[in-house]
Amino acid sequence: MSQVKYDLQVLYVYKLYYFFSIFIFFILTGLFLWWRFGPLLGVCSLLIGFCIAYLLMMRKRSFPPPDKKSTAQKMAKEITQGSTPLAISHFASQLYFYFRETRQAIALLEKYQNTNDPLLCATLADLLLREDRPKHALNIIQKNPNFYKEPLLLIIHGHILQHMNKWQEAIDIYEQSLDLAQKTGFPHNGTDKLTQFLLSLSYTATLHHSLGDCYVVVRDYPKANKHYILGNIRFFDISLWRKLKSPVTYVA
């Protein structure tokens, strides 16, 4: 099966779990060596294992998608249990990313758009933007009554404005999203608490990086550098860090 190009937020979570899955082996090995041969060998094993796991995580750039058959079964189970906005959003995302059914994914989300669920509307607007339909995506976001109350909707709005080269407007929207995220957090997408926490951390990091990109375009380099740093400190994986490249020449 072909690889899926995951969003940075999702890729980061995958990379972290990949790191944990490798490092836990070395933790168990280190504990055994500590018990059998003493603390020095155990600590050395842990340090070596951490370095190996970290380097492998940095080099990991792609992950295979779930098996189509098992994904389809899970999708069917979620839908039969109840057509909640959360289930619909998951279903549409899987249709789009795993099964390449673009029209069906968008049509499904549009059918339930009147629920005004922030996750569902954000998913729909994101897919429309990916299909190079920014005006339609912007209309979806701005019609949602929760528009100014949900940081995820504001993030997608900012992405749309960036796509349309409206840099200062994008900056204003991203700043609002950051303020809201600190107060209310991001909408829960049905994952476990740890994954939700890691996704929220990743969303905040990419928000800062997006602000950095916008400030580069408007030539406010101190603020751009500040937001790159604020984004970087939220990424455990330094291969995802961003930095200001100066002098910068931007062509809109």
GROMACS .gro file of C-alpha atoms in nm:
model
  252
    1MET     CA    1   0.000   0.000   0.000
    2SER     CA    2   0.129   0.347  -0.085
    3GLN     CA    3   0.243   0.582   0.187
    4VAL     CA    4   0.012   0.850   0.326
    5LYS     CA    5   0.139   1.205   0.356
    6TYR     CA    6   0.034   1.286   0.711
    7ASP     CA    7  -0.004   1.637   0.848
    8LEU     CA    8   0.288   1.747   1.062
    9GLN     CA    9   0.074   1.732   1.376
   10VAL     CA   10  -0.016   1.368   1.315
   11LEU     CA   11   0.332   1.277   1.192
   12TYR     CA   12   0.483   1.412   1.513
   13VAL     CA   13   0.258   1.189   1.726
   14TYR     CA   14   0.347   0.887   1.514
   15LYS     CA   15   0.716   0.968   1.553
   16LEU     CA   16   0.684   0.996   1.931
   17TYR     CA   17   0.509   0.661   1.961
   18TYR     CA   18   0.775   0.514   1.731
   19PHE     CA   19   1.042   0.647   1.970
   20PHE     CA   20   0.861   0.504   2.275
   21SER     CA   21   0.821   0.163   2.108
   22ILE     CA   22   1.198   0.139   2.053
   23PHE     CA   23   1.310   0.294   2.379
   24ILE     CA   24   1.091   0.069   2.595
   25PHE     CA   25   1.295  -0.230   2.473
   26PHE     CA   26   1.614  -0.062   2.593
   27ILE     CA   27   1.449   0.032   2.924
   28LEU     CA   28   1.371  -0.334   2.991
   29THR     CA   29   1.720  -0.433   2.880
   30GLY     CA   30   1.877  -0.167   3.100
   31LEU     CA   31   1.678  -0.277   3.404
   32PHE     CA   32   1.785  -0.637   3.349
   33LEU     CA   33   2.150  -0.538   3.314
   34TRP     CA   34   2.125  -0.319   3.624
   35TRP     CA   35   1.984  -0.609   3.824
   36ARG     CA   36   2.229  -0.866   3.682
   37PHE     CA   37   2.555  -0.669   3.646
   38GLY     CA   38   2.513  -0.343   3.837
   39PRO     CA   39   2.395   0.017   3.786
   40LEU     CA   40   2.682   0.132   3.563
   41LEU     CA   41   2.604  -0.112   3.285
   42GLY     CA   42   2.231  -0.053   3.326
   43VAL     CA   43   2.263   0.327   3.295
   44CYS     CA   44   2.497   0.293   2.994
   45SER     CA   45   2.245   0.068   2.825
   46LEU     CA   46   1.967   0.321   2.886
   47LEU     CA   47   2.174   0.610   2.748
   48ILE     CA   48   2.276   0.414   2.439
   49GLY     CA   49   1.917   0.302   2.387
   50PHE     CA   50   1.786   0.657   2.419
   51CYS     CA   51   2.033   0.783   2.157
   52ILE     CA   52   1.951   0.499   1.916
   53ALA     CA   53   1.575   0.546   1.956
   54TYR     CA   54   1.606   0.923   1.915
   55LEU     CA   55   1.818   0.899   1.599
   56LEU     CA   56   1.582   0.645   1.445
   57MET     CA   57   1.286   0.870   1.528
   58MET     CA   58   1.455   1.168   1.360
   59ARG     CA   59   1.519   0.966   1.044
   60LYS     CA   60   1.166   0.828   1.028
   61ARG     CA   61   0.969   1.032   0.776
   62SER     CA   62   0.677   0.813   0.678
   63PHE     CA   63   0.447   0.550   0.820
   64PRO     CA   64   0.233   0.295   0.635
   65PRO     CA   65  -0.142   0.350   0.652
   66PRO     CA   66  -0.368   0.102   0.832
   67ASP     CA   67  -0.483  -0.206   0.646
   68LYS     CA   68  -0.778  -0.121   0.420
   69LYS     CA   69  -0.988  -0.415   0.531
   70SER     CA   70  -0.951  -0.350   0.903
   71THR     CA   71  -0.999   0.024   0.848
   72ALA     CA   72  -1.322  -0.036   0.655
   73GLN     CA   73  -1.452  -0.265   0.930
   74LYS     CA   74  -1.373  -0.007   1.197
   75MET     CA   75  -1.540   0.266   0.991
   76ALA     CA   76  -1.855   0.056   0.951
   77LYS     CA   77  -1.864  -0.016   1.325
   78GLU     CA   78  -1.833   0.353   1.416
   79ILE     CA   79  -2.112   0.454   1.179
   80THR     CA   80  -2.351   0.179   1.291
   81GLN     CA   81  -2.300   0.278   1.656
   82GLY     CA   82  -2.424   0.626   1.577
   83SER     CA   83  -2.370   0.897   1.316
   84THR     CA   84  -2.211   1.142   1.556
   85PRO     CA   85  -2.012   1.437   1.417
   86LEU     CA   86  -1.696   1.277   1.557
   87ALA     CA   87  -1.766   0.946   1.378
   88ILE     CA   88  -1.850   1.127   1.055
   89SER     CA   89  -1.526   1.327   1.072
   90HIS     CA   90  -1.322   1.010   1.123
   91PHE     CA   91  -1.508   0.832   0.845
   92ALA     CA   92  -1.455   1.118   0.596
   93SER     CA   93  -1.086   1.154   0.686
   94GLN     CA   94  -1.028   0.785   0.628
   95LEU     CA   95  -1.215   0.798   0.298
   96TYR     CA   96  -0.998   1.088   0.186
   97PHE     CA   97  -0.653   0.985   0.309
   98TYR     CA   98  -0.663   0.604   0.300
   99PHE     CA   99  -0.911   0.525   0.024
  100ARG     CA  100  -0.854   0.832  -0.199
  101GLU     CA  101  -1.230   0.885  -0.224
  102THR     CA  102  -1.221   1.265  -0.237
  103ARG     CA  103  -1.572   1.334  -0.365
  104GLN     CA  104  -1.739   1.090  -0.125
  105ALA     CA  105  -1.546   1.231   0.174
  106ILE     CA  106  -1.643   1.591   0.099
  107ALA     CA  107  -2.004   1.500   0.019
  108LEU     CA  108  -2.038   1.314   0.349
  109LEU     CA  109  -1.909   1.609   0.549
  110GLU     CA  110  -2.130   1.854   0.360
  111LYS     CA  111  -2.434   1.637   0.440
  112TYR     CA  112  -2.375   1.683   0.814
  113GLN     CA  113  -2.240   2.036   0.795
  114ASN     CA  114  -2.552   2.181   0.957
  115THR     CA  115  -2.453   2.019   1.289
  116ASN     CA  116  -2.199   2.304   1.319
  117ASP     CA  117  -1.964   2.066   1.498
  118PRO     CA  118  -1.620   2.238   1.504
  119LEU     CA  119  -1.420   1.922   1.428
  120LEU     CA  120  -1.650   1.827   1.139
  121CYS     CA  121  -1.644   2.176   0.987
  122ALA     CA  122  -1.268   2.205   1.034
  123THR     CA  123  -1.222   1.870   0.859
  124LEU     CA  124  -1.444   1.976   0.569
  125ALA     CA  125  -1.267   2.311   0.527
  126ASP     CA  126  -0.927   2.141   0.544
  127LEU     CA  127  -1.020   1.892   0.269
  128LEU     CA  128  -1.156   2.171   0.051
  129LEU     CA  129  -0.834   2.366   0.094
  130ARG     CA  130  -0.633   2.057  -0.002
  131GLU     CA  131  -0.842   2.039  -0.318
  132ASP     CA  132  -0.751   2.401  -0.396
  133ARG     CA  133  -1.095   2.541  -0.315
  134PRO     CA  134  -0.996   2.809  -0.062
  135LYS     CA  135  -1.301   3.034  -0.112
  136HIS     CA  136  -1.539   2.746  -0.048
  137ALA     CA  137  -1.334   2.644   0.256
  138LEU     CA  138  -1.338   3.000   0.389
  139ASN     CA  139  -1.717   3.014   0.349
  140ILE     CA  140  -1.753   2.693   0.551
  141ILE     CA  141  -1.545   2.833   0.836
  142GLN     CA  142  -1.709   3.174   0.849
  143LYS     CA  143  -2.063   3.030   0.846
  144ASN     CA  144  -1.997   2.823   1.157
  145PRO     CA  145  -2.146   2.995   1.464
  146ASN     CA  146  -1.855   2.863   1.673
  147PHE     CA  147  -1.604   3.031   1.443
  148TYR     CA  148  -1.451   3.266   1.702
  149LYS     CA  149  -1.480   3.014   1.986
  150GLU     CA  150  -1.281   2.720   1.850
  151PRO     CA  151  -0.902   2.737   1.800
  152LEU     CA  152  -0.908   2.453   1.545
  153LEU     CA  153  -1.148   2.644   1.317
  154LEU     CA  154  -0.925   2.949   1.349
  155ILE     CA  155  -0.617   2.743   1.255
  156ILE     CA  156  -0.782   2.626   0.932
  157HIS     CA  157  -0.895   2.984   0.869
  158GLY     CA  158  -0.535   3.098   0.906
  159HIS     CA  159  -0.416   2.830   0.662
  160ILE     CA  160  -0.672   2.950   0.408
  161LEU     CA  161  -0.562   3.311   0.446
  162GLN     CA  162  -0.198   3.206   0.401
  163HIS     CA  163  -0.296   3.020   0.086
  164MET     CA  164  -0.458   3.341  -0.038
  165ASN     CA  165  -0.146   3.547   0.051
  166LYS     CA  166  -0.334   3.749   0.312
  167TRP     CA  167  -0.048   3.746   0.558
  168GLN     CA  168  -0.148   4.009   0.814
  169GLU     CA  169  -0.500   3.869   0.837
  170ALA     CA  170  -0.352   3.524   0.887
  171ILE     CA  171  -0.133   3.659   1.169
  172ASP     CA  172  -0.436   3.806   1.346
  173ILE     CA  173  -0.628   3.479   1.318
  174TYR     CA  174  -0.336   3.266   1.438
  175GLU     CA  175  -0.288   3.494   1.739
  176GLN     CA  176  -0.657   3.455   1.827
  177SER     CA  177  -0.624   3.079   1.793
  178LEU     CA  178  -0.328   3.072   2.031
  179ASP     CA  179  -0.515   3.276   2.291
  180LEU     CA  180  -0.820   3.051   2.266
  181ALA     CA  181  -0.616   2.731   2.279
  182GLN     CA  182  -0.461   2.844   2.609
  183LYS     CA  183  -0.807   2.901   2.757
  184THR     CA  184  -1.020   2.621   2.613
  185GLY     CA  185  -0.787   2.373   2.442
  186PHE     CA  186  -0.849   2.208   2.108
  187PRO     CA  187  -1.166   2.006   2.033
  188HIS     CA  188  -1.138   1.644   2.142
  189ASN     CA  189  -1.106   1.411   1.845
  190GLY     CA  190  -1.193   1.090   2.026
  191THR     CA  191  -0.839   0.970   2.092
  192ASP     CA  192  -0.700   0.871   2.432
  193LYS     CA  193  -0.582   1.142   2.670
  194LEU     CA  194  -0.211   1.100   2.594
  195THR     CA  195  -0.261   1.121   2.218
  196GLN     CA  196  -0.493   1.419   2.261
  197PHE     CA  197  -0.228   1.594   2.473
  198LEU     CA  198   0.045   1.525   2.216
  199LEU     CA  199  -0.178   1.647   1.932
  200SER     CA  200  -0.257   1.967   2.123
  201LEU     CA  201   0.113   2.023   2.182
  202SER     CA  202   0.185   1.962   1.815
  203TYR     CA  203  -0.095   2.193   1.700
  204THR     CA  204   0.040   2.469   1.923
  205ALA     CA  205   0.392   2.418   1.787
  206THR     CA  206   0.278   2.437   1.425
  207LEU     CA  207   0.070   2.743   1.509
  208HIS     CA  208   0.386   2.919   1.626
  209HIS     CA  209   0.573   2.803   1.315
  210SER     CA  210   0.292   2.929   1.091
  211LEU     CA  211   0.308   3.265   1.268
  212GLY     CA  212   0.684   3.264   1.212
  213ASP     CA  213   0.633   3.206   0.840
  214CYS     CA  214   0.383   3.493   0.819
  215TYR     CA  215   0.610   3.732   1.009
  216VAL     CA  216   0.893   3.646   0.770
  217VAL     CA  217   0.677   3.755   0.478
  218VAL     CA  218   0.587   4.088   0.642
  219ARG     CA  219   0.957   4.126   0.732
  220ASP     CA  220   0.913   4.134   1.109
  221TYR     CA  221   1.212   3.906   1.170
  222PRO     CA  222   1.236   3.938   1.552
  223LYS     CA  223   0.878   3.816   1.591
  224ALA     CA  224   0.936   3.544   1.331
  225ASN     CA  225   1.238   3.416   1.522
  226LYS     CA  226   1.045   3.432   1.851
  227HIS     CA  227   0.764   3.214   1.716
  228TYR     CA  228   1.003   2.966   1.556
  229ILE     CA  229   1.168   2.921   1.897
  230LEU     CA  230   0.831   2.888   2.074
  231GLY     CA  231   0.732   2.622   1.823
  232ASN     CA  232   1.065   2.440   1.848
  233ILE     CA  233   1.056   2.399   2.225
  234ARG     CA  234   0.730   2.209   2.189
  235PHE     CA  235   0.883   1.959   1.947
  236PHE     CA  236   1.087   1.685   2.111
  237ASP     CA  237   1.216   1.585   1.766
  238ILE     CA  238   1.473   1.846   1.657
  239SER     CA  239   1.438   1.736   1.293
  240LEU     CA  240   1.104   1.925   1.300
  241TRP     CA  241   1.259   2.247   1.429
  242ARG     CA  242   1.245   2.561   1.220
  243LYS     CA  243   1.479   2.858   1.216
  244LEU     CA  244   1.490   3.201   1.062
  245LYS     CA  245   1.700   3.216   0.748
  246SER     CA  246   1.830   3.566   0.693
  247PRO     CA  247   1.842   3.757   0.469
  248VAL     CA  248   1.503   3.642   0.343
  249THR     CA  249   1.356   3.723   0.005
  250TYR     CA  250   0.988   3.636  -0.027
  251VAL     CA  251   0.790   3.655  -0.347
  252ALA     CA  252   0.417   3.652  -0.287
   0.00000   0.00000   0.00000
